Tab-separated table of C-alpha atoms in Angstrom:
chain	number	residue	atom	x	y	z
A	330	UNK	CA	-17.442	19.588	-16.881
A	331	UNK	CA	-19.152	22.476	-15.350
A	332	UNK	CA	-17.701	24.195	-11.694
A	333	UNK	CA	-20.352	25.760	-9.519
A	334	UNK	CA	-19.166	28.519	-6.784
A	335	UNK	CA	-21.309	28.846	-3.436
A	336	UNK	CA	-20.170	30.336	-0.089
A	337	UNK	CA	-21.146	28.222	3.011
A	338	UNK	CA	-20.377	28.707	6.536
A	339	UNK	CA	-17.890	31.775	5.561
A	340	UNK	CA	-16.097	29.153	2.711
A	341	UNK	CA	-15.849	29.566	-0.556
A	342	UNK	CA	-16.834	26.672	-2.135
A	343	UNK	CA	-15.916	25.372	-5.496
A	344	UNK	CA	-18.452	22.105	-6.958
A	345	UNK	CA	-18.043	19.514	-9.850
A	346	UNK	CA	-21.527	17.639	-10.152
A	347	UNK	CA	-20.995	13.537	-11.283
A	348	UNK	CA	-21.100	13.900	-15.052
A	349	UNK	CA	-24.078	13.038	-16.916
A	350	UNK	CA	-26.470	10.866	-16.846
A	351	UNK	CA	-24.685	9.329	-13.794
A	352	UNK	CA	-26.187	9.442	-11.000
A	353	UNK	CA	-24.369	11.154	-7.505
A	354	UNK	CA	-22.735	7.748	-5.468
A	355	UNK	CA	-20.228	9.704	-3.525
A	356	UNK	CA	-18.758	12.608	-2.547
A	357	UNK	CA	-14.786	14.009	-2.801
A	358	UNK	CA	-13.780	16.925	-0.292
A	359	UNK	CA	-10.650	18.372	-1.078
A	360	UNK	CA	-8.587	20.428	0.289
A	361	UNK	CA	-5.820	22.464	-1.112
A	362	UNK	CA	-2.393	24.038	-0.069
A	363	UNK	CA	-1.036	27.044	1.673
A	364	UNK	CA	-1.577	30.085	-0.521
A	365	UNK	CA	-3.364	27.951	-3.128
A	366	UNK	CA	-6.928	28.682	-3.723
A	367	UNK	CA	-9.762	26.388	-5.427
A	368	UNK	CA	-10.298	27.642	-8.946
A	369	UNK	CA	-6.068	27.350	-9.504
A	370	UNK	CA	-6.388	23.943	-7.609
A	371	UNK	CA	-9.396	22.304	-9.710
A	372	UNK	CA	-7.621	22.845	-12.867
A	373	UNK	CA	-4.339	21.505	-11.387
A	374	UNK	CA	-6.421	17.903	-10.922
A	375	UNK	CA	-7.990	18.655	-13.888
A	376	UNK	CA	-4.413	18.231	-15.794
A	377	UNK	CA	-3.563	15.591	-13.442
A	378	UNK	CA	-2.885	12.320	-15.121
A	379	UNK	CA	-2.869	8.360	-15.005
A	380	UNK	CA	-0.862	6.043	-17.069
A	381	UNK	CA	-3.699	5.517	-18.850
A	382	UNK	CA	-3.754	9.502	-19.963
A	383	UNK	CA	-7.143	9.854	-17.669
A	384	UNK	CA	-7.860	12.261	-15.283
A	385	UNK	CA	-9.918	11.101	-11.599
A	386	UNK	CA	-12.608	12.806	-12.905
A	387	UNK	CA	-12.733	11.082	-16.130
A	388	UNK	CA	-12.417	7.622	-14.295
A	389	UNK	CA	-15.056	8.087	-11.677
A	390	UNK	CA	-18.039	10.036	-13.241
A	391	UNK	CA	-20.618	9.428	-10.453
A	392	UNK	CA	-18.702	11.248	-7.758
A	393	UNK	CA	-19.306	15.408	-7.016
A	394	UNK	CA	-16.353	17.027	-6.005
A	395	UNK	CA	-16.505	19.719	-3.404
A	396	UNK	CA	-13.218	22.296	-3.028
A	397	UNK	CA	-13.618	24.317	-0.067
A	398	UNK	CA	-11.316	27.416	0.161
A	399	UNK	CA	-9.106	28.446	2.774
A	400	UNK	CA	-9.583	32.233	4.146
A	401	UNK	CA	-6.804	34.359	4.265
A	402	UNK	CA	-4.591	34.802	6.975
A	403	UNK	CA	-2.107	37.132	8.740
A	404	UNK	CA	1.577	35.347	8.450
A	405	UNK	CA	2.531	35.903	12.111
A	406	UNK	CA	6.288	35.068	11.330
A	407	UNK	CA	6.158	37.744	8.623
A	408	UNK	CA	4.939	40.885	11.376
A	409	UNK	CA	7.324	43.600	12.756
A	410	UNK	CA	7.830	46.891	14.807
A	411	UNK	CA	6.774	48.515	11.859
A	412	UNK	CA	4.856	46.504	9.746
A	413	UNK	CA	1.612	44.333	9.155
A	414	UNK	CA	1.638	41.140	8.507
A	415	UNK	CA	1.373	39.230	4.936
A	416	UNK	CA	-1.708	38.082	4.337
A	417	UNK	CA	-2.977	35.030	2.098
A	418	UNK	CA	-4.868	31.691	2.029
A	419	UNK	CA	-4.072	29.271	4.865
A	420	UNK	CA	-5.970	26.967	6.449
A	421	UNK	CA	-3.922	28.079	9.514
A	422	UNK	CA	-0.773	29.482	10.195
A	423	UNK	CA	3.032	28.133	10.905
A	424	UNK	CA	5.661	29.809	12.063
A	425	UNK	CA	8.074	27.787	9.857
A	426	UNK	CA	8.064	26.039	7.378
A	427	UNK	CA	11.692	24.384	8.370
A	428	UNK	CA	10.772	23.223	11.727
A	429	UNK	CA	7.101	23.290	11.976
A	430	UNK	CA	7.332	21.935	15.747
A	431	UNK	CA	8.766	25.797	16.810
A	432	UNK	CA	5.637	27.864	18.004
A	433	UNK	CA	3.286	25.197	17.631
A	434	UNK	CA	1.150	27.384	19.149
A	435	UNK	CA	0.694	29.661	15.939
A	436	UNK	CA	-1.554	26.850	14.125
A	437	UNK	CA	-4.020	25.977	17.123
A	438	UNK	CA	-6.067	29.474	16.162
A	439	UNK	CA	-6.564	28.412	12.469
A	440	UNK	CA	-7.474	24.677	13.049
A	441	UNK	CA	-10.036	25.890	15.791
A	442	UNK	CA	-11.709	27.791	13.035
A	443	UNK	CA	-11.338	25.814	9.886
A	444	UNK	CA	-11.917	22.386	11.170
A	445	UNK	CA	-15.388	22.906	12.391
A	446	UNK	CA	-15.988	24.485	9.195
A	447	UNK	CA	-14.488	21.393	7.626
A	448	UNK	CA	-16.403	19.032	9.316
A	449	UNK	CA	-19.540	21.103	8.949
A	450	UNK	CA	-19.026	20.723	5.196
A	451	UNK	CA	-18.837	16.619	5.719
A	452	UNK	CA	-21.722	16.471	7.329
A	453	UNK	CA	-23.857	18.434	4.740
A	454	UNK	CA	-22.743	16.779	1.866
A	455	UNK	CA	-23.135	12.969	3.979
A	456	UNK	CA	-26.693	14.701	3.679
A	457	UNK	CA	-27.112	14.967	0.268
A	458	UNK	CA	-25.961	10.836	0.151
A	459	UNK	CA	-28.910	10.039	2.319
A	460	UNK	CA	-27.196	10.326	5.669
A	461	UNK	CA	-24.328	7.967	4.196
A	462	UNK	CA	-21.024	9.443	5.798
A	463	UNK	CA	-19.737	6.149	4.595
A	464	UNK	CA	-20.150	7.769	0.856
A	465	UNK	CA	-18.001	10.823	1.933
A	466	UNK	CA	-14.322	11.024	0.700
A	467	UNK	CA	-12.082	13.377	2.873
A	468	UNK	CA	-8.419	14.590	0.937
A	469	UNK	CA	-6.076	17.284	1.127
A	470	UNK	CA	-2.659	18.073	0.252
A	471	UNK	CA	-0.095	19.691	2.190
A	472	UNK	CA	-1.621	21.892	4.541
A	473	UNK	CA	-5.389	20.494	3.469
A	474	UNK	CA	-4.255	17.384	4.899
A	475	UNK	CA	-2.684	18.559	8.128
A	476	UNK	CA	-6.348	20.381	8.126
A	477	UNK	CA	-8.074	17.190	7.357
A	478	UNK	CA	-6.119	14.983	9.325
A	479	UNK	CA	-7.348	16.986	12.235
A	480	UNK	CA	-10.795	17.350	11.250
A	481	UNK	CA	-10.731	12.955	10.813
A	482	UNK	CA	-9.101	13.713	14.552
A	483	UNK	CA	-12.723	15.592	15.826
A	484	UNK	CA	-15.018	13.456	13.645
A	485	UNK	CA	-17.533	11.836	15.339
A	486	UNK	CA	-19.865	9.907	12.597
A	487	UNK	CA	-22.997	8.174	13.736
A	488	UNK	CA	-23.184	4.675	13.447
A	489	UNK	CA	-26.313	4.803	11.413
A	490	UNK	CA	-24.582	6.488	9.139
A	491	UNK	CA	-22.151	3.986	8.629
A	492	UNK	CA	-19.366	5.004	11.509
A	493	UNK	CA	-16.597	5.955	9.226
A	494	UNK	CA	-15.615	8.022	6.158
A	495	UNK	CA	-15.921	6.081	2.545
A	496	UNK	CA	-12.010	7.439	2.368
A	497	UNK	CA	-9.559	9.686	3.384
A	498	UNK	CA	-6.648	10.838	1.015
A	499	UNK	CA	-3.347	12.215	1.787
A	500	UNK	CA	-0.507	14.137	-0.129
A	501	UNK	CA	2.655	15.714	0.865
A	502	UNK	CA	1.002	15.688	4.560
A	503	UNK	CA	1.612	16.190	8.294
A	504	UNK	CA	0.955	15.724	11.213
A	505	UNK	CA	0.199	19.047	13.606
A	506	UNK	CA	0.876	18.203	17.191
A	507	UNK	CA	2.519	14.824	16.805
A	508	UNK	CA	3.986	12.784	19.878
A	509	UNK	CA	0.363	13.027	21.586
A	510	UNK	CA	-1.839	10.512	22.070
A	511	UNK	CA	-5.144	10.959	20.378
A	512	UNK	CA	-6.717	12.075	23.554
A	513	UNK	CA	-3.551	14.811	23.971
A	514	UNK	CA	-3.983	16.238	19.810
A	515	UNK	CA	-8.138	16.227	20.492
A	516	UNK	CA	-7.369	18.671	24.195
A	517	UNK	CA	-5.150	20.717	21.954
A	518	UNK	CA	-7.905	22.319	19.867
A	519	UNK	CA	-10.759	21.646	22.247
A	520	UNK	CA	-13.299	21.192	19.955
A	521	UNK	CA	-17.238	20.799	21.018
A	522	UNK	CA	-18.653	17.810	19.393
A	523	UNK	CA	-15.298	15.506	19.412
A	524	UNK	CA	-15.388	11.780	19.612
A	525	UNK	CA	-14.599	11.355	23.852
A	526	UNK	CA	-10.783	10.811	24.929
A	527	UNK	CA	-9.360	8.693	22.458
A	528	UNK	CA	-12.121	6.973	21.401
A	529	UNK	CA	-11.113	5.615	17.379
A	530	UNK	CA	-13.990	4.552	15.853
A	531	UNK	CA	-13.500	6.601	12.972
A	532	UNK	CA	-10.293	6.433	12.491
A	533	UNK	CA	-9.649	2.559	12.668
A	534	UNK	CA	-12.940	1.906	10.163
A	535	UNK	CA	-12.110	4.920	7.350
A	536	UNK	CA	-9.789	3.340	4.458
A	537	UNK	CA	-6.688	5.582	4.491
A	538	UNK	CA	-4.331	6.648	1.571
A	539	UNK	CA	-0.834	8.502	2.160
A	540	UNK	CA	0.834	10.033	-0.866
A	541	UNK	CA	4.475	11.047	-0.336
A	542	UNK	CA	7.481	12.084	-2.470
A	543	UNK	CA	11.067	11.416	-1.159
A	544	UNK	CA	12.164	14.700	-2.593
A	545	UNK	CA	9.726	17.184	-0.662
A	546	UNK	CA	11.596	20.151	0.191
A	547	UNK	CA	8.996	21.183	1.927
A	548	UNK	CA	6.943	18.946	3.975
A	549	UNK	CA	9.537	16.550	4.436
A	550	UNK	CA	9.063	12.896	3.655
A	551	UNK	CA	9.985	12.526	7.262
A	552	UNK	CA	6.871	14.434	8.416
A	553	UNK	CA	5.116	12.291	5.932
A	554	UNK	CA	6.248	9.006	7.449
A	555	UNK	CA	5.569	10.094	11.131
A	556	UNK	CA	2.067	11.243	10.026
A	557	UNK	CA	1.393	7.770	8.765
A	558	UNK	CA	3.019	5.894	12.455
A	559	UNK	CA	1.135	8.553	14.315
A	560	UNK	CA	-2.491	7.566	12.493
A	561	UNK	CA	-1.324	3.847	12.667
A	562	UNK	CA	-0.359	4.213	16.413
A	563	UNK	CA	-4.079	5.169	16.768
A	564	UNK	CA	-5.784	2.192	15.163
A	565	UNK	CA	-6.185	3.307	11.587
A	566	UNK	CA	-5.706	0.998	8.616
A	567	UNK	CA	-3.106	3.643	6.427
A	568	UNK	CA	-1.619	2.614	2.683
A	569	UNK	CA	0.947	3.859	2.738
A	570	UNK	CA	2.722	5.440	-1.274
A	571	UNK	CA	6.633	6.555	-1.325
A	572	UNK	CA	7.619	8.531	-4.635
A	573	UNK	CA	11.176	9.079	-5.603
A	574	UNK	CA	10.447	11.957	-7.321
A	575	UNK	CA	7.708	14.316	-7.259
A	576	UNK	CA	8.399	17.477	-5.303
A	577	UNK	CA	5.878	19.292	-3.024
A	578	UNK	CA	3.039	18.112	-5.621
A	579	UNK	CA	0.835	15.330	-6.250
A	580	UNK	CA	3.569	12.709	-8.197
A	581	UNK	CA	2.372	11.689	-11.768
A	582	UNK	CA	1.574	8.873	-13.217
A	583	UNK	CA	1.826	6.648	-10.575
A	584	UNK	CA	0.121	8.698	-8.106
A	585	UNK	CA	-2.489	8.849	-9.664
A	586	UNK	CA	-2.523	5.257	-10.410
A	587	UNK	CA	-2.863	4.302	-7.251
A	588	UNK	CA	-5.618	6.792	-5.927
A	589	UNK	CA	-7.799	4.950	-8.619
A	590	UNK	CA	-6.586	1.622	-7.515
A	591	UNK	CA	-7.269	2.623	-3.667
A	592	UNK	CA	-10.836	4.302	-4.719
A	593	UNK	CA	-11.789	1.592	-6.610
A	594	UNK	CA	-10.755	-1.451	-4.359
A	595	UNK	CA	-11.516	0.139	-0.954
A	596	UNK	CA	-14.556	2.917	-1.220
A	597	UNK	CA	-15.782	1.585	-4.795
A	598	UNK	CA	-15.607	-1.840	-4.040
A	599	UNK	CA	-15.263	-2.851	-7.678
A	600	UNK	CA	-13.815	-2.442	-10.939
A	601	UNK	CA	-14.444	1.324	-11.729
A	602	UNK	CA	-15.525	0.615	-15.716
A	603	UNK	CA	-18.111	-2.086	-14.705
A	604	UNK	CA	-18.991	0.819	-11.590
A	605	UNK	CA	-19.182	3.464	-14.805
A	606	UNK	CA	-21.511	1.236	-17.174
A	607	UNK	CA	-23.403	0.071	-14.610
A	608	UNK	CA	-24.591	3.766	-13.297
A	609	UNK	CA	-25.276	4.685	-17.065
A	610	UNK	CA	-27.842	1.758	-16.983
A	611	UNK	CA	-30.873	3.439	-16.655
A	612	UNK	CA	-32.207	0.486	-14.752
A	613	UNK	CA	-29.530	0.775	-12.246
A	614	UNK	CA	-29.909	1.799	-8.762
A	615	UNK	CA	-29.384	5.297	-7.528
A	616	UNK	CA	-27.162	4.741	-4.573
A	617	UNK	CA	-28.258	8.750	-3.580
């Protein structure tokens, strides 16, 4: 498996190609943590495993993955009379991790940047599918999926490119700005080239995944849960996964389980060995 490094739009980016000979069907954007970064983060997934003792990228060779990473950040919580702030990756900033309603206001500076960025980086690789959006995966965990959640918020995907994401995926996520309506969380950041009010055509056609563990102690499960009510209050379709045990991490086996069950049922549309053999047919058809 071979990782390629770019920089696009002021992003690091991180890439796995689809392994050979199988040919590119679909793209995974991923997002990692607060004070994570990509090259730490790819080999985390790529020790990540299913009951079967398989990794995702073992199970779904025609897919590239794309890791963007976050820049770093000032820590506005950590500033004083006499001293800078901490700096390190975030995708934006929070003011506490404990209550992450108190100074909202911190993370609106952050999601203005890195969402565009974001949703520049869907668009481009939507591109490389032949236009297909409908071929482009969106996931993060923790603060990647607050990020992503938001940039699903501000997506606006044209209908000719299938109106919707293949996927989204969610781990140990939230929900910044919760208790708006759609049309309230969109005003909050402001963002040129939003879908109008709360218009939901992306959000009620994308397939949506939420991972959770019970015993977060950091995002909550409780954030978790109100992240999935808040995207069902706006039309989405959400499948919804509640660990036991896990921590503030992706939960293992059965986590992973059920991302492959969830890829292969809802974007896939198929059993993902017959999807596997069928791509390393050389008479098969290139869906790039």
């Amino acid at each position: 498996m071979s990782a390629t490094t770019t920089t696009t739009q002021d992003l690091p980016i991180i890439t796995i190609p689809p392994s050979p000979p199988h040919p590119h069907t679909h793209t995974i954007i991923f997002l990692h943590g607060r004070g994570d970064n990509t090259r730490s983060f790819t080999r985390a997934l790529q020790n990540w495993y299913s009951s079967r003792g398989t990794t995702l990228f073992d199970t779904f060779p025609t897919i590239r993955w794309v890791f963007p990473q976050a820049p770093l950040r000032p820590v506005a919580s950590t500033a004083g009379p006499a001293r800078q702030p901490d700096v390190f990756p975030q995708w934006f900033d929070v003011w506490t991790p404990r209550d992450f309603s108190e100074r909202e206001d911190v993370q609106i500076e952050g999601l203005r940047e890195s969402v565009p960025a974001i949703r520049d980086t869907v668009a481009r690789e939507a591109a490389r599918l032949g236009g297909r959006w409908d071929r482009v995966i969106l996931a993060g965990i923790s603060m990647g999926a607050a990020t992503s959640v938001h940039t699903l918020f501000n997506l606006d995907v044209p209908l000719e490119g299938g109106g919707r994401l293949a996927g989204f995926l969610g781990f140990c996520g939230r929900c910044p700005f919760a208790g708006r309506s759609l049309e309230g969380i969109r005003e909050v950041l402001a963002l040129p080239g939003a879908p109008a009010g709360g218009e939901n055509g992306v959000l009620s056609r994308t397939p949506i995944l939420l991972e959770h563990n019970v015993d977060d102690p950091l995002v909550l499960v409780e954030n978790g849960r109100r992240l999935r009510d808040t995207l069902k209050s706006f039309g989405a379709q959400v499948e919804w996964k509640e660990y036991a045990k896990g921590g503030h991490w992706f939960q293992e086996p059965e986590g992973i389980d059920d991302v492959v069950e969830f890829l292969n049922r809802v974007v896939l549309g198929g059993n993902a060995g017959e999807r596997t053999q069928a791509a390393a047919d050389p008479e098969a058809m290139d869906l790039s």
